[in-house]
Amino acid sequence: MKKIILSMMAIFAFGFANAQDGASFGVKGGLDLVSVKTDAGSENATGFFIGGFAEFGIADKFMLQPGLNYHTASKTVEDVKYKFNYLSIPVLVKYEIAEKFNLMAGPSLYYSLESDDDDKTRFNFDLGASYGITENFFVEPRYAIGLTGDAKVSHLLIGVGYKF
């Protein structure tokens, strides 16, 4: 796990050192559809996420977008309420395939604020796209595929954002 965290820090440092187009910052938020799969079965919950991001140009048509988000969702099953509260740190590489339209992919680290487990950290791989409605306002669907843990926790994120 230390190697993965150090790798993510290196990506951050690379992005800051090689920012060619300057940096932009923004906020985003939206719907979070959570899927939890275990050996015993699967459960789904609905919630929301909110957070901020920075965006750095790293090459022609390529951008690095690290962020920090808060996620919350809950579900009641047979009078038992399950809560999912996470902080996530996605490190996405965006590629502009057409004016206003980008594809994105990259790792994300999720830290559970509710779990009683010893290991509260999960790693996901994000795939998504963004479309710029205006120069500053955009929509962004993204899927965070759960990679680690006994329970694979994945997120379908449908968000909107604003770049300052």
mmCIF file of C-alpha atoms in Angstrom:
data_model
loop_
_atom_site.group_PDB
_atom_site.id
_atom_site.type_symbol
_atom_site.label_atom_id
_atom_site.label_comp_id
_atom_site.label_asym_id
_atom_site.label_seq_id
_atom_site.Cartn_x
_atom_site.Cartn_y
_atom_site.Cartn_z
ATOM 1 C CA MET A 1 0.000 0.000 0.000
ATOM 2 C CA LYS A 2 2.886 2.369 0.717
ATOM 3 C CA LYS A 3 4.142 1.870 -2.840
ATOM 4 C CA ILE A 4 0.758 2.861 -4.264
ATOM 5 C CA ILE A 5 0.561 5.982 -2.083
ATOM 6 C CA LEU A 6 4.125 6.951 -3.050
ATOM 7 C CA SER A 7 3.244 6.398 -6.726
ATOM 8 C CA MET A 8 0.207 8.671 -6.377
ATOM 9 C CA MET A 9 2.379 11.341 -4.728
ATOM 10 C CA ALA A 10 4.835 11.067 -7.632
ATOM 11 C CA ILE A 11 1.966 11.596 -10.090
ATOM 12 C CA PHE A 12 0.909 14.710 -8.154
ATOM 13 C CA ALA A 13 4.482 16.024 -8.181
ATOM 14 C CA PHE A 14 4.856 15.298 -11.911
ATOM 15 C CA GLY A 15 1.648 17.176 -12.630
ATOM 16 C CA PHE A 16 2.695 20.212 -10.593
ATOM 17 C CA ALA A 17 6.183 20.310 -12.088
ATOM 18 C CA ASN A 18 5.047 19.939 -15.692
ATOM 19 C CA ALA A 19 1.984 22.156 -15.765
ATOM 20 C CA GLN A 20 2.238 23.727 -19.219
ATOM 21 C CA ASP A 21 -1.122 25.427 -19.560
ATOM 22 C CA GLY A 22 -1.266 26.678 -15.985
ATOM 23 C CA ALA A 23 -3.646 25.370 -13.399
ATOM 24 C CA SER A 24 -7.368 25.678 -13.040
ATOM 25 C CA PHE A 25 -9.432 24.766 -10.010
ATOM 26 C CA GLY A 26 -13.055 23.874 -9.530
ATOM 27 C CA VAL A 27 -15.805 22.114 -7.651
ATOM 28 C CA LYS A 28 -18.036 19.207 -8.591
ATOM 29 C CA GLY A 29 -20.812 17.158 -7.107
ATOM 30 C CA GLY A 30 -23.676 14.870 -7.978
ATOM 31 C CA LEU A 31 -25.275 11.460 -7.638
ATOM 32 C CA ASP A 32 -23.319 8.475 -6.258
ATOM 33 C CA LEU A 33 -24.776 5.027 -6.972
ATOM 34 C CA VAL A 34 -22.839 2.603 -4.736
ATOM 35 C CA SER A 35 -22.568 -1.128 -5.415
ATOM 36 C CA VAL A 36 -21.132 -3.482 -2.782
ATOM 37 C CA LYS A 37 -20.350 -7.059 -3.864
ATOM 38 C CA THR A 38 -19.329 -9.771 -1.399
ATOM 39 C CA ASP A 39 -19.337 -13.566 -1.410
ATOM 40 C CA ALA A 40 -22.742 -13.386 0.308
ATOM 41 C CA GLY A 41 -24.306 -11.256 -2.441
ATOM 42 C CA SER A 42 -24.578 -7.636 -3.458
ATOM 43 C CA GLU A 43 -26.239 -4.471 -2.186
ATOM 44 C CA ASN A 44 -26.805 -1.097 -3.785
ATOM 45 C CA ALA A 45 -27.206 2.315 -2.175
ATOM 46 C CA THR A 46 -27.843 5.809 -3.483
ATOM 47 C CA GLY A 47 -26.170 8.964 -2.221
ATOM 48 C CA PHE A 48 -24.223 11.983 -3.345
ATOM 49 C CA PHE A 49 -20.677 13.287 -3.630
ATOM 50 C CA ILE A 50 -19.167 16.751 -3.457
ATOM 51 C CA GLY A 51 -15.588 17.933 -3.789
ATOM 52 C CA GLY A 52 -12.929 19.971 -5.461
ATOM 53 C CA PHE A 53 -10.247 19.447 -8.058
ATOM 54 C CA ALA A 54 -7.237 20.994 -9.737
ATOM 55 C CA GLU A 55 -6.449 20.600 -13.426
ATOM 56 C CA PHE A 56 -3.008 20.877 -15.008
ATOM 57 C CA GLY A 57 -2.031 20.710 -18.672
ATOM 58 C CA ILE A 58 0.698 18.094 -19.048
ATOM 59 C CA ALA A 59 0.882 17.798 -22.846
ATOM 60 C CA ASP A 60 -1.092 18.763 -25.916
ATOM 61 C CA LYS A 61 -4.669 17.526 -25.261
ATOM 62 C CA PHE A 62 -3.633 15.787 -22.002
ATOM 63 C CA MET A 63 -4.493 17.078 -18.526
ATOM 64 C CA LEU A 64 -3.947 15.770 -15.007
ATOM 65 C CA GLN A 65 -6.884 16.202 -12.641
ATOM 66 C CA PRO A 66 -6.304 15.272 -8.982
ATOM 67 C CA GLY A 67 -9.195 15.864 -6.607
ATOM 68 C CA LEU A 68 -10.666 15.363 -3.155
ATOM 69 C CA ASN A 69 -14.298 14.300 -2.723
ATOM 70 C CA TYR A 70 -16.684 13.424 0.097
ATOM 71 C CA HIS A 71 -19.178 10.626 -0.626
ATOM 72 C CA THR A 72 -22.172 9.590 1.433
ATOM 73 C CA ALA A 73 -24.919 7.047 0.843
ATOM 74 C CA SER A 74 -27.250 4.996 2.988
ATOM 75 C CA LYS A 75 -29.646 2.109 2.677
ATOM 76 C CA THR A 76 -32.098 0.498 5.069
ATOM 77 C CA VAL A 77 -32.470 -3.288 4.919
ATOM 78 C CA GLU A 78 -34.914 -4.950 7.329
ATOM 79 C CA ASP A 79 -34.870 -1.942 9.684
ATOM 80 C CA VAL A 80 -31.056 -1.836 9.713
ATOM 81 C CA LYS A 81 -29.544 1.333 8.258
ATOM 82 C CA TYR A 82 -26.249 0.951 6.420
ATOM 83 C CA LYS A 83 -24.149 4.083 5.939
ATOM 84 C CA PHE A 84 -21.375 4.603 3.441
ATOM 85 C CA ASN A 85 -19.192 7.661 4.089
ATOM 86 C CA TYR A 86 -15.950 7.997 2.141
ATOM 87 C CA LEU A 87 -13.264 10.464 1.250
ATOM 88 C CA SER A 88 -11.821 9.823 -2.187
ATOM 89 C CA ILE A 89 -8.714 11.052 -3.945
ATOM 90 C CA PRO A 90 -8.966 10.453 -7.690
ATOM 91 C CA VAL A 91 -5.939 11.140 -9.897
ATOM 92 C CA LEU A 92 -7.350 11.263 -13.400
ATOM 93 C CA VAL A 93 -5.658 11.743 -16.742
ATOM 94 C CA LYS A 94 -7.965 13.535 -19.188
ATOM 95 C CA TYR A 95 -7.631 13.401 -22.946
ATOM 96 C CA GLU A 96 -9.457 15.910 -25.153
ATOM 97 C CA ILE A 97 -10.915 13.928 -28.057
ATOM 98 C CA ALA A 98 -12.969 16.841 -29.406
ATOM 99 C CA GLU A 99 -13.671 20.418 -28.413
ATOM 100 C CA LYS A 100 -15.517 20.311 -25.042
ATOM 101 C CA PHE A 101 -15.406 16.472 -24.859
ATOM 102 C CA ASN A 102 -12.836 14.562 -22.758
ATOM 103 C CA LEU A 103 -12.215 10.966 -21.784
ATOM 104 C CA MET A 104 -10.645 10.282 -18.400
ATOM 105 C CA ALA A 105 -9.093 7.389 -16.502
ATOM 106 C CA GLY A 106 -6.948 6.864 -13.449
ATOM 107 C CA PRO A 107 -6.649 5.430 -9.956
ATOM 108 C CA SER A 108 -8.624 6.590 -6.963
ATOM 109 C CA LEU A 109 -8.073 5.992 -3.267
ATOM 110 C CA TYR A 110 -11.175 5.671 -1.068
ATOM 111 C CA TYR A 111 -10.973 6.010 2.714
ATOM 112 C CA SER A 112 -13.978 4.847 4.745
ATOM 113 C CA LEU A 113 -15.156 7.166 7.514
ATOM 114 C CA GLU A 114 -17.662 4.566 8.833
ATOM 115 C CA SER A 115 -15.973 1.174 8.605
ATOM 116 C CA ASP A 116 -14.885 -0.750 11.681
ATOM 117 C CA ASP A 117 -12.433 -2.766 9.580
ATOM 118 C CA ASP A 118 -8.714 -2.507 10.241
ATOM 119 C CA ASP A 119 -8.123 -1.569 6.617
ATOM 120 C CA LYS A 120 -10.345 1.395 5.773
ATOM 121 C CA THR A 121 -8.566 2.084 2.484
ATOM 122 C CA ARG A 122 -9.787 0.814 -0.874
ATOM 123 C CA PHE A 123 -8.403 1.345 -4.356
ATOM 124 C CA ASN A 124 -10.538 1.814 -7.429
ATOM 125 C CA PHE A 125 -9.895 2.478 -11.089
ATOM 126 C CA ASP A 126 -11.984 5.264 -12.613
ATOM 127 C CA LEU A 127 -13.206 5.509 -16.201
ATOM 128 C CA GLY A 128 -15.333 8.366 -17.439
ATOM 129 C CA ALA A 129 -15.948 11.326 -19.667
ATOM 130 C CA SER A 130 -16.720 15.011 -19.350
ATOM 131 C CA TYR A 131 -18.551 17.413 -21.598
ATOM 132 C CA GLY A 132 -18.165 21.192 -21.332
ATOM 133 C CA ILE A 133 -21.579 22.834 -21.572
ATOM 134 C CA THR A 134 -19.933 26.246 -21.283
ATOM 135 C CA GLU A 135 -16.309 27.231 -20.812
ATOM 136 C CA ASN A 136 -16.643 26.738 -17.041
ATOM 137 C CA PHE A 137 -19.668 24.448 -16.504
ATOM 138 C CA PHE A 138 -19.467 20.711 -17.323
ATOM 139 C CA VAL A 139 -21.154 17.335 -16.796
ATOM 140 C CA GLU A 140 -19.158 14.253 -15.885
ATOM 141 C CA PRO A 141 -20.295 10.621 -15.705
ATOM 142 C CA ARG A 142 -17.663 8.312 -14.223
ATOM 143 C CA TYR A 143 -17.453 4.731 -12.972
ATOM 144 C CA ALA A 144 -15.054 3.832 -10.137
ATOM 145 C CA ILE A 145 -14.409 0.084 -10.337
ATOM 146 C CA GLY A 146 -13.593 -1.512 -6.955
ATOM 147 C CA LEU A 147 -10.256 -3.342 -7.019
ATOM 148 C CA THR A 148 -9.406 -4.186 -3.405
ATOM 149 C CA GLY A 149 -10.994 -5.482 -0.228
ATOM 150 C CA ASP A 150 -13.175 -8.466 0.634
ATOM 151 C CA ALA A 151 -16.174 -6.413 -0.461
ATOM 152 C CA LYS A 152 -15.734 -4.800 -3.867
ATOM 153 C CA VAL A 153 -17.217 -1.327 -3.580
ATOM 154 C CA SER A 154 -17.849 0.440 -6.894
ATOM 155 C CA HIS A 155 -19.375 3.847 -7.607
ATOM 156 C CA LEU A 156 -21.309 5.174 -10.581
ATOM 157 C CA LEU A 157 -20.859 8.938 -10.315
ATOM 158 C CA ILE A 158 -23.027 11.314 -12.328
ATOM 159 C CA GLY A 159 -21.894 14.831 -11.592
ATOM 160 C CA VAL A 160 -21.746 18.429 -12.634
ATOM 161 C CA GLY A 161 -18.890 20.793 -12.043
ATOM 162 C CA TYR A 162 -17.709 24.360 -12.305
ATOM 163 C CA LYS A 163 -14.167 25.485 -13.212
ATOM 164 C CA PHE A 164 -12.977 28.811 -11.785
#
